[in-house]
Coordinates of C-alpha atoms in Angstrom, one line a residue:
X1 CA 0.0 0.0 0.0
X2 CA 1.6 3.3 -1.1
X3 CA 1.6 6.1 1.4
X4 CA -0.2 9.3 0.4
X5 CA 2.2 12.1 -0.4
X6 CA 2.5 14.8 2.2
X7 CA 0.8 18.2 1.5
X8 CA 2.9 21.4 1.7
X9 CA 0.9 24.5 2.2
X10 CA 2.5 28.0 2.5
X11 CA 0.8 30.7 4.5
X12 CA 2.1 34.3 4.8
X13 CA 1.1 37.0 7.2
X14 CA 1.4 40.7 6.3
X15 CA 1.9 42.5 9.6
X16 CA 5.3 42.0 11.1
X17 CA 4.2 43.5 14.4
X18 CA 1.8 40.6 15.0
X19 CA 3.9 37.7 13.7
X20 CA 5.8 37.3 17.0
X21 CA 2.4 37.1 18.9
X22 CA 1.2 34.4 16.5
X23 CA 4.4 32.3 16.8
X24 CA 4.7 32.7 20.6
X25 CA 7.8 33.1 22.6
X26 CA 10.5 30.7 21.2
X27 CA 7.8 29.5 18.7
X28 CA 5.8 27.8 21.6
X29 CA 2.5 28.4 19.8
X30 CA 3.7 26.7 16.7
X31 CA 5.1 23.8 18.6
X32 CA 1.7 23.4 20.4
X33 CA -0.1 23.2 17.1
X34 CA 2.4 20.7 15.7
X35 CA 2.0 18.4 18.7
X36 CA -1.8 18.5 18.8
X37 CA -2.5 18.3 15.0
X38 CA 0.3 16.0 13.8
X39 CA 1.8 18.4 11.3
X40 CA 5.1 20.1 10.9
X41 CA 5.4 23.9 10.8
X42 CA 8.4 25.4 9.1
X43 CA 8.6 29.2 9.7
X44 CA 10.7 31.7 7.8
X45 CA 10.1 35.3 8.4
X46 CA 6.4 36.0 8.1
X47 CA 5.7 32.8 6.2
X48 CA 4.8 29.3 7.6
X49 CA 4.9 26.1 5.6
X50 CA 2.5 23.5 6.9
X51 CA 3.6 19.9 6.1
X52 CA 1.5 16.8 6.8
X53 CA -1.4 14.7 5.6
X54 CA -3.8 16.7 3.5
X55 CA -6.7 16.8 6.0
X56 CA -4.4 17.7 9.0
X57 CA -2.6 20.3 6.9
X58 CA -5.8 22.0 5.8
X59 CA -7.0 22.1 9.4
X60 CA -3.7 23.5 10.6
X61 CA -3.9 26.3 8.0
X62 CA -7.4 27.2 9.2
X63 CA -6.2 27.3 12.8
X64 CA -3.3 29.6 11.9
X65 CA -5.6 31.9 9.9
X66 CA -8.2 32.0 12.7
X67 CA -5.6 32.9 15.3
X68 CA -4.2 35.6 13.0
X69 CA -7.7 37.0 12.4
X70 CA -8.0 37.2 16.2
X71 CA -4.8 39.2 16.5
X72 CA -5.8 41.6 13.8
X73 CA -9.0 42.4 15.7
X74 CA -6.9 43.3 18.8
X75 CA -7.6 40.2 20.7
X76 CA -5.1 38.0 22.4
X77 CA -4.0 34.4 21.9
X78 CA -2.5 31.9 24.3
X79 CA -2.6 28.2 25.0
X80 CA -6.4 28.2 25.9
X81 CA -7.3 30.0 22.6
X82 CA -5.1 27.7 20.5
X83 CA -6.6 24.6 22.1
X84 CA -10.1 26.0 21.6
X85 CA -9.6 26.6 17.8
X86 CA -8.0 23.2 17.4
X87 CA -11.1 21.5 19.0
X88 CA -13.3 23.4 16.6
X89 CA -11.6 21.6 13.8
X90 CA -13.1 18.3 14.9
X91 CA -16.0 18.7 12.5
X92 CA -13.5 19.5 9.7
X93 CA -12.5 22.8 8.1
X94 CA -15.2 24.4 6.0
X95 CA -18.1 22.6 7.7
X96 CA -21.0 24.9 8.6
X97 CA -20.7 24.0 12.3
X98 CA -16.9 24.8 12.3
X99 CA -17.4 28.1 10.4
X100 CA -20.1 29.2 12.8
X101 CA -18.0 28.4 15.9
X102 CA -14.9 30.2 14.5
X103 CA -17.0 33.3 13.7
X104 CA -18.5 33.3 17.2
X105 CA -15.1 32.9 18.8
X106 CA -13.5 35.9 17.1
X107 CA -16.3 38.4 17.7
X108 CA -15.4 41.7 19.3
X109 CA -18.9 42.8 20.4
X110 CA -18.9 40.6 23.5
X111 CA -15.8 42.0 25.3
X112 CA -15.9 42.9 29.0
X113 CA -14.2 46.2 29.8
X114 CA -13.1 47.0 33.4
X115 CA -10.8 49.6 34.9
X116 CA -7.9 47.1 35.0
X117 CA -8.2 45.0 32.0
X118 CA -10.1 44.1 28.8
X119 CA -11.5 40.5 29.1
X120 CA -12.2 38.4 26.1
X121 CA -13.9 35.0 26.0
X122 CA -11.3 32.2 25.7
X123 CA -13.7 29.5 24.5
X124 CA -16.9 29.3 22.5
X125 CA -18.9 28.4 25.6
X126 CA -17.5 31.5 27.4
X127 CA -18.6 33.6 24.4
X128 CA -22.1 32.1 24.8
X129 CA -22.0 32.7 28.5
X130 CA -21.2 36.4 28.0
X131 CA -24.1 36.6 25.6
X132 CA -26.4 35.1 28.2
X133 CA -25.2 37.6 30.8
X134 CA -25.9 40.5 28.5
X135 CA -29.3 39.3 27.3
X136 CA -31.0 37.6 30.2
X137 CA -32.2 38.9 33.6
X138 CA -31.4 35.4 35.1
X139 CA -28.5 33.4 33.8
X140 CA -27.2 30.0 35.0
X141 CA -23.5 29.0 34.5
X142 CA -23.0 25.3 35.2
X143 CA -19.8 23.3 34.8
X144 CA -16.5 22.2 36.4
X145 CA -14.0 24.3 38.1
X146 CA -11.6 26.5 36.1
X147 CA -14.1 27.3 33.3
X148 CA -14.4 31.0 34.2
X149 CA -18.0 30.9 35.4
X150 CA -17.5 33.1 38.5
X151 CA -14.7 35.3 37.1
X152 CA -16.7 36.3 34.0
X153 CA -19.9 36.9 36.0
X154 CA -18.0 39.2 38.4
X155 CA -16.2 41.0 35.6
X156 CA -19.5 41.6 33.7
X157 CA -21.1 42.9 36.9
X158 CA -18.1 45.3 37.4
X159 CA -18.5 46.5 33.8
X160 CA -22.2 47.3 34.4
X161 CA -21.3 49.1 37.6
X162 CA -18.7 51.2 35.7
X163 CA -21.2 52.1 33.0
X164 CA -23.9 53.1 35.6
X165 CA -26.3 50.5 34.4
X166 CA -26.7 49.1 37.9
X167 CA -26.3 50.8 41.2
X168 CA -25.0 47.9 43.3
X169 CA -23.1 44.7 43.0
X170 CA -24.2 42.0 45.4
X171 CA -22.2 38.8 45.6
X172 CA -23.1 35.8 47.7
X173 CA -22.1 32.2 48.5
X174 CA -23.5 29.6 50.8
X175 CA -21.2 29.1 53.8
X176 CA -20.7 25.4 53.4
X177 CA -17.5 23.5 54.2
X178 CA -16.0 21.4 51.5
X179 CA -15.6 17.9 53.1
X180 CA -14.1 18.9 56.5
X181 CA -15.6 20.2 59.7
X182 CA -14.0 23.6 60.6
X183 CA -16.0 24.1 63.8
X184 CA -16.6 27.5 65.3
X185 CA -14.7 30.3 63.6
X186 CA -13.3 33.3 65.6
X187 CA -13.8 37.0 65.0
X188 CA -16.7 39.2 63.9
X189 CA -19.1 38.3 61.1
X190 CA -16.8 39.5 58.3
X191 CA -13.9 37.5 59.7
X192 CA -16.1 34.4 60.0
X193 CA -17.4 34.4 56.5
X194 CA -14.5 35.9 54.5
X195 CA -12.8 32.5 53.9
X196 CA -15.9 31.3 52.1
X197 CA -16.1 34.4 50.0
X198 CA -12.4 34.8 49.1
X199 CA -12.8 33.7 45.4
X200 CA -15.3 36.6 44.9
X201 CA -12.7 39.1 46.4
X202 CA -10.1 37.7 44.1
X203 CA -12.2 38.3 41.0
X204 CA -13.0 41.9 42.2
X205 CA -9.4 42.8 42.8
X206 CA -8.5 41.5 39.3
X207 CA -11.0 43.8 37.7
X208 CA -10.9 46.9 39.9
X209 CA -8.1 48.8 41.8
X210 CA -8.0 47.7 45.4
X211 CA -8.8 51.2 46.7
X212 CA -11.9 51.3 44.5
X213 CA -13.1 48.0 45.8
X214 CA -12.5 49.1 49.4
X215 CA -14.4 52.4 48.9
X216 CA -17.3 50.7 47.2
X217 CA -17.6 48.2 50.0
X218 CA -17.6 51.0 52.6
X219 CA -20.4 52.7 50.7
X220 CA -22.3 49.5 50.2
X221 CA -22.0 49.8 46.4
X222 CA -20.3 46.4 46.4
X223 CA -21.7 44.0 49.0
X224 CA -20.3 40.5 49.7
X225 CA -22.4 38.5 52.1
X226 CA -23.3 34.9 53.0
X227 CA -26.5 33.6 51.5
X228 CA -28.2 33.5 54.9
X229 CA -28.4 37.3 55.0
X230 CA -30.5 37.6 51.8
X231 CA -33.8 36.6 53.4
X232 CA -36.4 39.3 53.5
X233 CA -34.5 41.7 51.2
X234 CA -35.6 43.2 47.8
X235 CA -32.6 43.9 45.6
X236 CA -33.5 46.7 43.1
X237 CA -31.2 48.1 40.4
X238 CA -28.6 45.5 41.4
X239 CA -26.4 42.9 39.8
X240 CA -26.6 39.8 41.9
X241 CA -24.2 36.8 41.7
X242 CA -24.8 33.6 43.7
X243 CA -21.7 31.4 43.5
X244 CA -21.3 27.7 44.5
X245 CA -25.1 27.4 44.2
X246 CA -24.9 23.6 44.1
X247 CA -24.6 23.9 47.9
X248 CA -27.9 25.7 48.4
X249 CA -31.0 23.8 49.6
X250 CA -34.2 24.0 47.6
X251 CA -35.6 26.5 50.1
X252 CA -32.5 28.7 49.9
X253 CA -32.6 28.7 46.1
X254 CA -36.3 29.6 46.1
X255 CA -35.6 32.4 48.6
X256 CA -32.7 34.0 46.6
X257 CA -34.5 33.8 43.2
X258 CA -37.4 35.8 44.7
X259 CA -35.0 38.6 45.9
X260 CA -34.9 40.2 42.4
X261 CA -36.3 43.7 42.3
X262 CA -36.9 46.3 39.6
X263 CA -33.9 46.8 37.3
X264 CA -31.9 43.9 38.7
X265 CA -30.2 40.9 37.1
X266 CA -29.0 37.7 38.6
X267 CA -26.3 35.2 37.8
X268 CA -26.2 31.7 39.4
X269 CA -23.1 29.6 39.1
X270 CA -22.3 26.1 40.3
X271 CA -20.9 22.6 39.6
X272 CA -23.4 19.8 40.3
X273 CA -20.5 17.3 40.5
X274 CA -19.2 19.1 43.7
X275 CA -22.1 19.1 46.1
X276 CA -21.1 19.4 49.8
X277 CA -24.5 19.2 51.3
X278 CA -25.4 16.6 53.9
X279 CA -26.2 13.1 52.4
X280 CA -29.7 12.9 51.1
X281 CA -30.2 16.7 50.9
X282 CA -31.6 18.0 47.6
X283 CA -29.5 20.5 45.8
X284 CA -31.3 23.8 45.1
X285 CA -29.3 24.3 41.9
X286 CA -30.4 21.0 40.4
X287 CA -34.0 21.8 41.4
X288 CA -33.9 25.3 39.9
X289 CA -32.4 24.1 36.6
X290 CA -35.1 21.4 36.2
X291 CA -37.9 23.9 36.9
X292 CA -36.6 27.0 35.1
X293 CA -34.8 25.7 32.0
X294 CA -36.5 27.0 28.9
X295 CA -38.4 29.8 30.7
X296 CA -38.4 33.2 28.9
X297 CA -35.8 35.5 30.3
X298 CA -33.7 32.7 31.7
X299 CA -30.5 31.4 30.1
X300 CA -28.6 28.3 31.0
X301 CA -25.1 27.7 29.8
X302 CA -23.3 24.4 30.4
X303 CA -19.5 24.3 30.5
X304 CA -17.4 21.1 30.0
X305 CA -13.8 20.0 30.6
X306 CA -13.1 21.5 27.1
X307 CA -13.7 25.0 28.6
X308 CA -11.2 24.7 31.5
X309 CA -8.7 27.6 31.2
X310 CA -6.6 26.9 34.2
X311 CA -3.5 24.7 34.1
X312 CA -4.0 22.1 31.3
X313 CA -3.6 19.4 33.9
X314 CA -6.9 20.5 35.5
X315 CA -8.8 19.6 32.3
X316 CA -7.3 16.1 32.4
X317 CA -8.2 15.8 36.1
X318 CA -11.8 16.7 35.4
X319 CA -12.0 14.1 32.6
X320 CA -10.5 11.5 34.9
X321 CA -13.1 12.1 37.6
X322 CA -15.9 12.1 35.0
X323 CA -14.7 8.7 33.7
X324 CA -14.6 7.4 37.3
X325 CA -18.2 8.7 37.9
X326 CA -19.4 6.9 34.7
X327 CA -17.8 3.7 35.8
X328 CA -19.5 3.9 39.2
X329 CA -22.8 4.7 37.5
X330 CA -22.5 1.7 35.2
X331 CA -21.7 -0.5 38.1
X332 CA -24.8 0.6 40.0
X333 CA -26.9 0.1 37.0
X334 CA -25.6 -3.4 36.6
X335 CA -26.3 -4.2 40.2
X336 CA -29.8 -3.0 39.9
X337 CA -30.4 -5.1 36.8
X338 CA -29.2 -8.2 38.7
X339 CA -31.3 -7.4 41.8
X340 CA -34.1 -5.0 40.7
X341 CA -36.0 -5.3 44.0
X342 CA -33.1 -4.1 46.2
X343 CA -33.0 -0.6 47.6
X344 CA -29.6 0.9 47.9
X345 CA -29.2 3.2 50.9
X346 CA -32.9 4.1 50.7
X347 CA -32.4 6.3 47.7
X348 CA -34.6 6.0 44.5
X349 CA -33.8 3.1 42.2
X350 CA -33.5 5.5 39.2
X351 CA -30.1 5.3 37.6
X352 CA -28.0 8.3 38.8
X353 CA -26.2 10.5 36.3
X354 CA -22.5 11.1 36.2
X355 CA -22.5 14.0 38.6
X356 CA -23.8 11.9 41.5
X357 CA -27.1 13.8 41.7
X358 CA -30.3 11.9 41.2
X359 CA -33.0 13.1 39.0
X360 CA -34.8 14.4 42.1
X361 CA -31.7 16.4 43.1
X362 CA -30.6 14.2 45.9
X363 CA -26.9 14.0 46.6
X364 CA -25.5 10.4 46.2
X365 CA -22.5 9.7 48.4
X366 CA -22.5 5.9 48.3
X367 CA -19.2 5.6 46.3
X368 CA -17.6 8.8 47.6
X369 CA -15.1 8.5 50.5
X370 CA -16.4 10.3 53.5
X371 CA -14.5 12.6 55.9
X372 CA -14.3 11.8 59.6
X373 CA -15.1 8.7 61.6
X374 CA -18.9 9.4 61.4
X375 CA -18.8 9.2 57.6
X376 CA -21.0 12.3 57.3
X377 CA -21.0 14.7 54.4
X378 CA -20.0 18.3 55.1
X379 CA -22.6 20.4 56.8
X380 CA -23.3 24.2 56.6
X381 CA -20.9 26.1 58.8
X382 CA -22.1 27.4 62.1
X383 CA -21.4 31.1 62.6
X384 CA -21.0 31.8 66.3
X385 CA -20.3 34.9 68.4
X386 CA -16.9 34.2 69.9
X387 CA -17.4 36.7 72.8
X388 CA -20.4 35.0 74.4
X389 CA -20.6 31.6 72.8
X390 CA -23.9 32.1 71.1
X391 CA -24.7 30.5 67.6

């Protein structure tokens, strides 16, 4: 069998200022494309020759042109952007699905401008998420850690505050421990809950000068509070973010959803594979998604491991855990088929999905190692007054 001859395709770029940005420091961007697409890239000045099988070479040319188009529009490229464009090639260059995805990825009308930086979507799903934030009064961002759900939500809220489109920024999280019992925490209310809200502070400080954040918090323009303090309030002309919403109960979720007042928007983020509620407690996020999905004015964006923009190892870790979840899920299904009348831990016999949450929103901890001798899942933290011992 004769081997098909290699294709050689030359591509030239006409702006010498942008060529170093395309190649990357020490040609790291070109090396990344070579390794992932199985081609060779020979660069000379502002020209790259792509060498490889015809299909792979055509796809690599499209990747290079897409990245170049992004640079011409004033956008940035890095490892995350390169990986995203390469993944878009799975349908093949020239396919309608690929063309639509590439066009959406290189848009310049969905940028987030803050006082410290210009933020661009780094994956197609992030672009869809920013669209949802701008078009819907209530948006859900679901998916694994490292996909930018919280960061983009905070950055978009900051941009609305700067433009004067909202008067307040309200950020909240349920104060739930992640797998370990911390006990009573010392200090006043702020000192007790700050450890749970630290990721929200990090996103604020990345988009606004520290002195501006401090001033806005003193004037209650920016408010960061645990979920328990939302009851009874009406939030008007505000941008509200509820983070880690998978750790809300159904009643907490219903409470926070009904806080919206006139001129307000809300974003709810969470990862249904990382529920830290006590065993058998229904997740308010799973409940809300099942009830509100498809409702007018509500957007729901699902991220996957392909959208992870942290260290590339994080994406592989997420995929490994998802594979393990599938294996456990298949094992439970097989046991139920063998003994359909058995009840496992008193939970419904319906086959559980990969994320460990039953269709009714119950947390399943049967195959998840528990913390502590009692084997109990993490419970909401108790906020106590350290001066008089009251809870």
